[in-house]
Amino acid sequence: MLLQIGLALLVMLALALPVAGALFLIGLFVNFSFAPVPILVTIGEQAWSHGIEFTMVAVPFFILTGHLLLAAGVAERMYAVVLRWVSWLPGGLMHANIVACAFFAATSGSSVATAATVGVVALPEAERQRYNERLYLGSLAAGGTLGILIPPSINMVIYAVVTETSIPQLYLAGFIPGIMLAGLFMLTIGVTCVLRPQWGGIRQRFTWEERSRGLSDLIPVLMLFLVVVGSIYVGLATPSEAAALGVVLAGLMAWKWKQFKAAILFRAAESTMKTVAMIMLIMAAAYFLNTGLAMIGFTDQMKEFVLGLGFSPTGTLVIIIGIYVLLGCIMEVLAMMLLTLPIVAPIVVELGYDPVWFGIVIMLVCEMAQLTPPVGMVSYVVQGLRKKGRVEDVFIGILPFLVAILVMCGLLIAFPEIALWLPQQFYGD
């Protein structure tokens, strides 16, 4: 049955059928072929019960915040400040791409929004400053994926809802790995440009006065991050309430910089509604399919099969990560999470791993999925902004950054405290 479901999913995705439609059709196949009782009548109740979870309210608010920040011109101001501080490093502007993406990730919660926002500002500089175009594109795509690892993260909210894990603890767990991964990306750029100096473009230098001049432009971004994330940690707001605060502050920033106009607000709201509708449709279809799989005992059978293989916990985990890397090449990230987590998360917990720690590992494999062909959404976003050449240039440029993500996965497996230290300081063991 697993082979039948897998082949059916691959065929439908290859035919470019929308992910939600593919999951729903497979759910119907399971319902009519294997389920002892019909489950189709439950799809409306499932969609409603999961859709009205208060935690899910954070998702549209975080998406809307990202759109308002884009309208406010935050990226241009932020990029200009970051450029002055890191342009002296080997690889200059590519370091600015990573740092700017990390800053924006700390406010938007979305990898696609992060890559698109910073890419609009950064791409025109690539040719002008004579950078190696492929590595430059790779730095933008890789930096964009930080949007789902550095809190606040929409994907972490989805993971928390599916696995019933604490969002504040997940956010705390993502801090240090997020900063470390950004550092690994910068190290990758630095080493590459030392070995290939011609790839590093024209090195720009600024005086200390020039560097300090625009620092005030970072204050609103830092304030937004502190209010949204800080209010969650100190217990003043739930994640959903904090996300709503983010919308208000992003709107105020747009108003301050004279970008808060009715047309802009309408476009931001429209884009948010389209994205949320897509997410909720995929969630409804995935929950419908997962209910069918659970009813026929598939989930328990998979758990018993994996645990019965006799591998060590580490060996089993490495196999699971390898499967996720392969799935990420053929599936959209959200569908991959919703389809697999109800099956995989209980297995990982049974092996003795912390669900909060595993959430960060999942974010890392999701980052890879957003980069790798043929489905890598962030890579296509960067290529779309480029408006010339072939997407293969982006896929080649991301290769060294994929190695950096795998190194980060290895570090997390070897030293789980990287992710768990901060949550333990706030919430104990």
Coordinates of C-alpha atoms in Angstrom, one line a residue:
M1 CA 0.0 0.0 0.0
L2 CA 2.9 2.4 0.8
L3 CA 4.3 1.8 -2.7
Q4 CA 0.9 2.5 -4.3
I5 CA 0.4 5.7 -2.3
G6 CA 3.9 6.9 -3.1
L7 CA 3.6 6.2 -6.8
A8 CA 0.2 7.9 -7.0
L9 CA 1.6 11.0 -5.3
L10 CA 4.7 11.1 -7.6
V11 CA 2.5 10.8 -10.7
M12 CA 0.1 13.5 -9.6
L13 CA 2.9 15.9 -8.7
A14 CA 4.7 15.2 -12.0
L15 CA 1.5 16.1 -13.8
A16 CA 1.6 19.5 -11.9
L17 CA -1.6 18.7 -10.0
P18 CA -2.0 21.2 -7.1
V19 CA -0.6 19.6 -3.9
A20 CA -4.0 19.9 -2.0
G21 CA -5.7 18.1 -4.9
A22 CA -3.2 15.4 -5.0
L23 CA -3.4 14.7 -1.2
F24 CA -7.2 14.8 -1.4
L25 CA -7.4 12.3 -4.3
I26 CA -5.0 9.9 -2.4
G27 CA -7.2 10.3 0.6
L28 CA -10.2 9.3 -1.4
F29 CA -8.3 6.3 -2.7
V30 CA -7.4 5.2 0.8
N31 CA -11.0 5.8 1.9
F32 CA -12.7 3.7 -0.8
S33 CA -10.0 1.0 -1.0
F34 CA -8.9 0.3 2.5
A35 CA -10.8 2.1 5.2
P36 CA -13.3 -0.1 7.2
V37 CA -15.8 2.8 7.4
P38 CA -16.2 5.8 5.2
I39 CA -14.3 8.9 6.3
L40 CA -15.2 11.3 3.5
V41 CA -18.1 12.6 5.6
T42 CA -15.6 13.8 8.2
I43 CA -13.6 16.1 5.9
G44 CA -15.7 19.2 6.7
E45 CA -15.5 18.7 10.4
Q46 CA -11.7 18.1 10.2
A47 CA -11.2 21.2 8.1
W48 CA -13.3 23.3 10.5
S49 CA -11.8 21.9 13.8
H50 CA -8.2 22.4 12.7
G51 CA -8.9 25.7 10.9
I52 CA -10.3 27.4 14.0
E53 CA -7.4 26.6 16.3
F54 CA -6.4 29.8 17.9
T55 CA -2.7 29.2 17.3
M56 CA -3.3 29.2 13.5
V57 CA -4.4 32.8 13.7
A58 CA -0.7 33.7 13.9
V59 CA -0.1 32.5 10.3
P60 CA -2.0 35.1 8.4
F61 CA -0.8 37.9 10.8
F62 CA 2.9 36.9 10.2
I63 CA 2.3 36.8 6.4
L64 CA 0.6 40.2 6.5
T65 CA 3.5 41.6 8.5
G66 CA 5.9 40.6 5.9
H67 CA 3.9 42.2 3.1
L68 CA 3.6 45.5 5.1
L69 CA 7.4 45.5 5.8
L70 CA 8.0 45.1 2.1
A71 CA 5.7 48.0 1.3
A72 CA 7.4 50.1 4.0
G73 CA 10.8 49.8 2.3
V74 CA 12.4 48.2 5.3
A75 CA 14.6 46.0 3.1
E76 CA 16.3 48.9 1.3
R77 CA 17.1 50.7 4.5
M78 CA 18.3 47.5 6.3
Y79 CA 20.4 46.4 3.4
A80 CA 22.2 49.8 3.1
V81 CA 23.1 49.6 6.8
V82 CA 24.3 46.0 6.7
L83 CA 26.4 46.6 3.6
R84 CA 28.5 49.3 5.3
W85 CA 29.4 46.9 8.1
V86 CA 30.3 43.7 6.2
S87 CA 31.4 44.8 2.8
W88 CA 35.1 44.6 3.8
L89 CA 34.9 40.8 4.2
P90 CA 35.9 38.4 1.3
G91 CA 32.7 38.2 -0.7
G92 CA 31.4 41.6 0.4
L93 CA 27.8 42.0 -0.7
M94 CA 27.2 38.2 -0.4
H95 CA 27.7 38.6 3.4
A96 CA 25.3 41.5 3.3
N97 CA 22.8 39.2 1.6
I98 CA 23.0 36.7 4.5
V99 CA 22.9 39.2 7.3
A100 CA 20.0 41.2 5.7
C101 CA 18.1 38.0 5.3
A102 CA 18.7 37.1 8.9
F103 CA 17.4 40.4 10.1
F104 CA 14.3 40.2 7.8
A105 CA 13.7 36.6 8.8
A106 CA 13.5 37.8 12.4
T107 CA 10.4 39.8 11.5
S108 CA 8.6 38.1 8.6
G109 CA 8.6 34.3 9.5
S110 CA 8.6 33.3 5.8
S111 CA 11.5 32.1 3.6
V112 CA 9.8 33.1 0.4
A113 CA 9.1 36.7 1.7
T114 CA 12.7 37.0 3.0
A115 CA 14.3 35.9 -0.3
A116 CA 11.9 38.1 -2.4
T117 CA 12.3 41.2 -0.2
V118 CA 16.1 41.1 0.1
G119 CA 16.5 39.9 -3.5
V120 CA 14.8 42.9 -5.0
V121 CA 17.4 45.2 -3.3
A122 CA 20.5 43.0 -3.7
L123 CA 20.3 41.5 -7.3
P124 CA 21.0 44.8 -9.2
E125 CA 24.4 45.0 -7.4
A126 CA 25.7 41.6 -8.6
E127 CA 26.7 42.6 -12.1
R128 CA 27.7 46.1 -11.2
Q129 CA 30.2 44.9 -8.6
R130 CA 31.4 41.9 -10.7
Y131 CA 30.5 39.1 -8.4
N132 CA 30.4 35.4 -9.5
E133 CA 26.7 35.3 -10.4
R134 CA 26.0 31.8 -9.4
L135 CA 27.5 32.0 -5.9
Y136 CA 25.7 35.4 -5.5
L137 CA 22.4 33.9 -6.4
G138 CA 23.1 31.0 -4.1
S139 CA 23.7 33.3 -1.2
L140 CA 20.4 35.0 -1.7
A141 CA 18.5 31.7 -1.9
A142 CA 20.3 30.3 1.1
G143 CA 19.8 33.4 3.2
G144 CA 16.1 33.4 2.3
T145 CA 15.6 30.0 3.9
L146 CA 16.6 31.5 7.3
G147 CA 13.0 32.7 7.4
I148 CA 11.8 29.4 8.7
L149 CA 14.6 28.8 11.2
I150 CA 15.0 32.2 12.9
P151 CA 11.9 33.0 14.9
P152 CA 9.2 34.0 14.4
S153 CA 8.6 31.3 11.9
I154 CA 5.4 30.3 10.2
N155 CA 6.6 26.7 9.7
M156 CA 7.4 26.4 13.4
V157 CA 3.8 27.3 14.1
I158 CA 2.6 24.5 11.7
Y159 CA 5.0 22.0 13.3
A160 CA 3.7 23.0 16.8
V161 CA 0.1 22.6 15.8
V162 CA 0.7 19.2 14.2
T163 CA 2.9 17.8 17.0
E164 CA 1.3 19.6 19.9
T165 CA 4.7 21.2 20.8
S166 CA 5.2 24.5 22.6
I167 CA 5.7 27.4 20.2
P168 CA 7.7 29.6 22.6
Q169 CA 10.1 26.7 23.2
L170 CA 10.4 26.1 19.5
Y171 CA 11.2 29.8 19.0
L172 CA 13.8 29.8 21.7
A173 CA 15.3 26.6 20.2
G174 CA 15.7 28.2 16.8
F175 CA 17.8 31.2 18.0
I176 CA 21.2 29.7 18.3
P177 CA 21.0 27.3 15.3
G178 CA 19.7 30.2 13.2
I179 CA 22.6 32.4 14.1
M180 CA 25.0 29.5 13.7
L181 CA 23.7 28.6 10.3
A182 CA 23.9 32.2 9.1
G183 CA 27.5 32.1 10.3
L184 CA 28.2 28.9 8.4
F185 CA 26.8 30.5 5.3
M186 CA 29.1 33.5 5.7
L187 CA 32.0 31.1 6.4
T188 CA 31.2 29.3 3.2
I189 CA 31.3 32.5 1.2
G190 CA 34.5 33.7 2.9
V191 CA 36.4 30.5 2.3
T192 CA 35.2 30.3 -1.3
C193 CA 36.2 33.9 -2.1
V194 CA 39.6 33.4 -0.5
L195 CA 40.2 30.4 -2.7
R196 CA 38.7 32.1 -5.7
P197 CA 39.3 35.9 -5.2
Q198 CA 37.9 36.7 -8.6
W199 CA 34.4 35.6 -7.4
G200 CA 34.4 38.1 -4.6
G201 CA 33.6 41.2 -6.6
I202 CA 34.8 44.7 -5.9
R203 CA 35.5 45.2 -2.2
Q204 CA 33.8 48.3 -0.8
R205 CA 35.1 50.1 2.3
F206 CA 33.3 52.7 4.4
T207 CA 34.5 55.0 7.2
W208 CA 33.2 54.5 10.8
E209 CA 31.2 57.7 10.4
E210 CA 29.4 56.2 7.3
R211 CA 28.8 52.9 9.1
S212 CA 27.2 54.6 12.1
R213 CA 25.1 57.1 10.1
G214 CA 22.3 54.7 9.2
L215 CA 22.1 52.6 12.3
S216 CA 18.9 54.3 13.3
D217 CA 17.2 52.5 10.4
L218 CA 17.7 49.2 12.2
I219 CA 15.9 50.4 15.3
P220 CA 12.3 49.8 14.0
V221 CA 13.2 46.3 12.8
L222 CA 14.8 45.4 16.2
M223 CA 11.9 46.9 18.0
L224 CA 9.4 44.8 16.0
F225 CA 11.4 41.7 16.7
L226 CA 11.6 42.4 20.5
V227 CA 7.9 43.2 20.7
V228 CA 6.7 40.2 18.8
V229 CA 9.1 37.6 20.1
G230 CA 9.8 39.2 23.5
S231 CA 6.1 39.5 24.4
I232 CA 5.8 35.7 23.9
Y233 CA 8.7 34.8 26.1
V234 CA 7.8 37.1 29.0
G235 CA 4.2 35.8 28.9
L236 CA 2.5 39.1 27.9
A237 CA 1.0 37.7 24.7
T238 CA 0.3 34.4 23.0
P239 CA 1.9 33.7 19.6
S240 CA -1.3 34.8 17.8
E241 CA -1.6 38.0 19.8
A242 CA 2.1 38.8 19.3
A243 CA 1.7 38.3 15.5
A244 CA -1.2 40.8 15.6
L245 CA 1.1 43.2 17.4
G246 CA 3.6 42.7 14.5
V247 CA 0.9 43.8 12.0
V248 CA 0.2 47.0 13.9
L249 CA 3.9 47.9 14.2
A250 CA 4.6 47.0 10.6
G251 CA 1.7 49.3 9.6
L252 CA 3.1 52.1 11.8
M253 CA 6.5 51.7 10.1
A254 CA 4.8 51.9 6.7
W255 CA 2.9 55.0 7.8
K256 CA 6.1 56.6 9.2
W257 CA 7.9 56.2 5.9
K258 CA 4.8 57.5 4.0
Q259 CA 4.1 54.1 2.4
F260 CA 0.8 53.3 4.2
K261 CA -1.7 53.8 1.3
A262 CA -5.0 52.1 0.6
A263 CA -3.8 50.4 -2.6
I264 CA -0.7 49.0 -0.8
L265 CA -2.9 47.8 2.1
F266 CA -5.3 46.1 -0.3
R267 CA -2.5 44.3 -2.2
A268 CA -1.0 43.1 1.1
A269 CA -4.4 41.8 2.3
E270 CA -5.1 40.1 -1.0
S271 CA -1.7 38.4 -1.1
T272 CA -2.2 37.3 2.5
M273 CA -5.6 35.8 1.8
K274 CA -4.3 33.9 -1.2
T275 CA -1.4 32.4 0.8
V276 CA -3.5 31.5 3.8
A277 CA -6.2 29.9 1.6
M278 CA -3.5 27.7 0.0
I279 CA -2.1 26.7 3.4
M280 CA -5.5 25.9 4.8
L281 CA -6.5 23.9 1.8
I282 CA -3.3 21.8 2.0
M283 CA -3.9 21.3 5.7
A284 CA -7.4 20.1 5.2
A285 CA -6.4 17.6 2.5
A286 CA -3.4 16.4 4.5
Y287 CA -5.5 15.9 7.7
F288 CA -8.1 14.0 5.6
L289 CA -5.4 11.7 4.2
N290 CA -3.8 11.2 7.6
T291 CA -7.1 10.3 9.2
G292 CA -7.5 7.5 6.6
L293 CA -4.0 6.2 7.1
A294 CA -4.5 6.2 10.9
M295 CA -7.8 4.4 10.6
I296 CA -6.4 1.5 8.6
G297 CA -3.5 1.2 11.0
F298 CA -0.8 2.5 8.7
T299 CA 0.7 4.9 11.2
D300 CA 1.1 2.2 13.8
Q301 CA 2.5 -0.3 11.3
M302 CA 5.1 2.2 10.1
K303 CA 6.1 2.9 13.7
E304 CA 6.5 -0.8 14.5
F305 CA 8.4 -1.3 11.2
V306 CA 11.0 1.5 11.8
L307 CA 11.5 0.6 15.4
G308 CA 11.8 -3.1 14.5
L309 CA 14.7 -2.5 12.1
G310 CA 17.2 -2.8 14.9
F311 CA 19.2 0.4 14.1
S312 CA 20.5 2.6 16.8
P313 CA 18.5 5.8 17.5
T314 CA 21.2 7.8 15.7
G315 CA 21.2 5.5 12.7
T316 CA 17.4 5.6 12.5
L317 CA 17.4 9.4 12.7
V318 CA 20.0 9.7 9.9
I319 CA 17.8 7.5 7.7
I320 CA 14.7 9.7 8.5
I321 CA 16.7 12.8 7.6
G322 CA 17.8 11.2 4.4
I323 CA 14.2 10.4 3.5
Y324 CA 13.2 14.0 4.2
V325 CA 16.0 15.2 1.9
L326 CA 14.7 13.0 -0.9
L327 CA 11.1 14.0 -0.2
G328 CA 12.1 17.7 -0.3
C329 CA 13.2 17.3 -3.9
I330 CA 9.7 16.3 -5.0
M331 CA 7.3 17.8 -2.5
E332 CA 6.3 21.3 -1.4
V333 CA 7.5 21.9 2.2
L334 CA 4.1 22.4 3.8
A335 CA 2.7 19.3 2.3
M336 CA 5.8 17.3 3.3
M337 CA 5.4 18.4 6.9
L338 CA 1.7 17.8 7.2
L339 CA 1.9 14.4 5.5
T340 CA 4.8 13.0 7.3
L341 CA 4.9 14.5 10.8
P342 CA 1.9 12.6 12.3
I343 CA 3.8 9.4 11.3
V344 CA 7.5 10.4 11.9
A345 CA 7.2 12.6 15.1
P346 CA 5.9 9.7 17.3
I347 CA 8.7 7.5 16.1
V348 CA 11.4 10.1 16.9
V349 CA 10.0 10.7 20.4
E350 CA 9.9 6.9 20.9
L351 CA 13.6 6.8 20.1
G352 CA 14.2 9.2 23.0
Y353 CA 14.6 12.5 21.1
D354 CA 13.1 15.8 22.3
P355 CA 10.2 17.0 20.1
V356 CA 11.4 20.6 20.4
W357 CA 14.9 19.6 19.2
F358 CA 13.4 17.5 16.3
G359 CA 11.4 20.6 15.3
I360 CA 14.6 22.4 14.6
V361 CA 16.0 19.5 12.6
I362 CA 12.8 19.5 10.6
M363 CA 13.2 23.2 9.9
L364 CA 16.7 22.5 8.5
V365 CA 15.5 19.8 6.2
C366 CA 12.7 22.1 5.1
E367 CA 15.4 24.7 4.3
M368 CA 17.0 22.2 2.0
A369 CA 13.7 21.3 0.4
Q370 CA 13.1 25.0 -0.4
L371 CA 16.4 25.1 -2.3
T372 CA 16.7 21.7 -4.1
P373 CA 15.4 21.0 -7.6
P374 CA 13.0 20.5 -9.1
V375 CA 10.6 21.9 -6.5
G376 CA 12.8 24.4 -4.6
M377 CA 10.5 27.3 -4.2
V378 CA 13.0 29.8 -2.9
S379 CA 15.4 29.1 -5.7
Y380 CA 12.6 29.8 -8.2
V381 CA 11.7 33.0 -6.4
V382 CA 15.3 34.2 -6.8
Q383 CA 15.4 33.2 -10.4
G384 CA 12.1 35.1 -11.0
L385 CA 13.5 38.3 -9.6
R386 CA 16.6 37.9 -11.8
K387 CA 14.4 37.8 -15.0
K388 CA 17.2 36.4 -17.2
G389 CA 19.3 33.3 -17.6
R390 CA 18.4 29.9 -16.4
V391 CA 17.3 28.5 -13.0
E392 CA 20.1 26.0 -13.2
D393 CA 22.5 28.9 -12.3
V394 CA 20.7 29.2 -8.9
F395 CA 20.7 25.4 -8.4
I396 CA 24.5 25.3 -9.0
G397 CA 25.0 28.3 -6.7
I398 CA 23.2 26.7 -3.7
L399 CA 25.4 23.6 -3.6
P400 CA 28.0 24.9 -1.1
F401 CA 25.2 26.2 1.1
L402 CA 23.4 22.8 1.1
V403 CA 26.7 21.4 2.5
A404 CA 26.5 24.0 5.2
I405 CA 22.9 23.0 6.1
L406 CA 24.0 19.3 6.3
V407 CA 26.9 20.3 8.6
M408 CA 24.4 22.1 10.8
C409 CA 22.3 19.0 11.0
G410 CA 25.3 17.0 12.0
L411 CA 26.2 19.5 14.7
L412 CA 22.6 19.3 16.1
I413 CA 22.7 15.5 16.2
A414 CA 26.1 15.5 17.9
F415 CA 25.3 18.4 20.3
P416 CA 21.5 18.7 20.9
E417 CA 22.2 21.4 23.5
I418 CA 22.7 23.8 20.6
A419 CA 18.9 23.9 20.2
L420 CA 17.8 22.9 23.8
W421 CA 20.0 25.1 25.9
L422 CA 17.9 28.3 25.6
P423 CA 14.5 26.5 26.2
Q424 CA 16.0 24.8 29.3
Q425 CA 17.1 28.2 30.7
F426 CA 13.5 29.5 30.4
Y427 CA 11.4 26.4 31.0
G428 CA 13.7 23.9 32.7
D429 CA 14.4 20.3 31.6

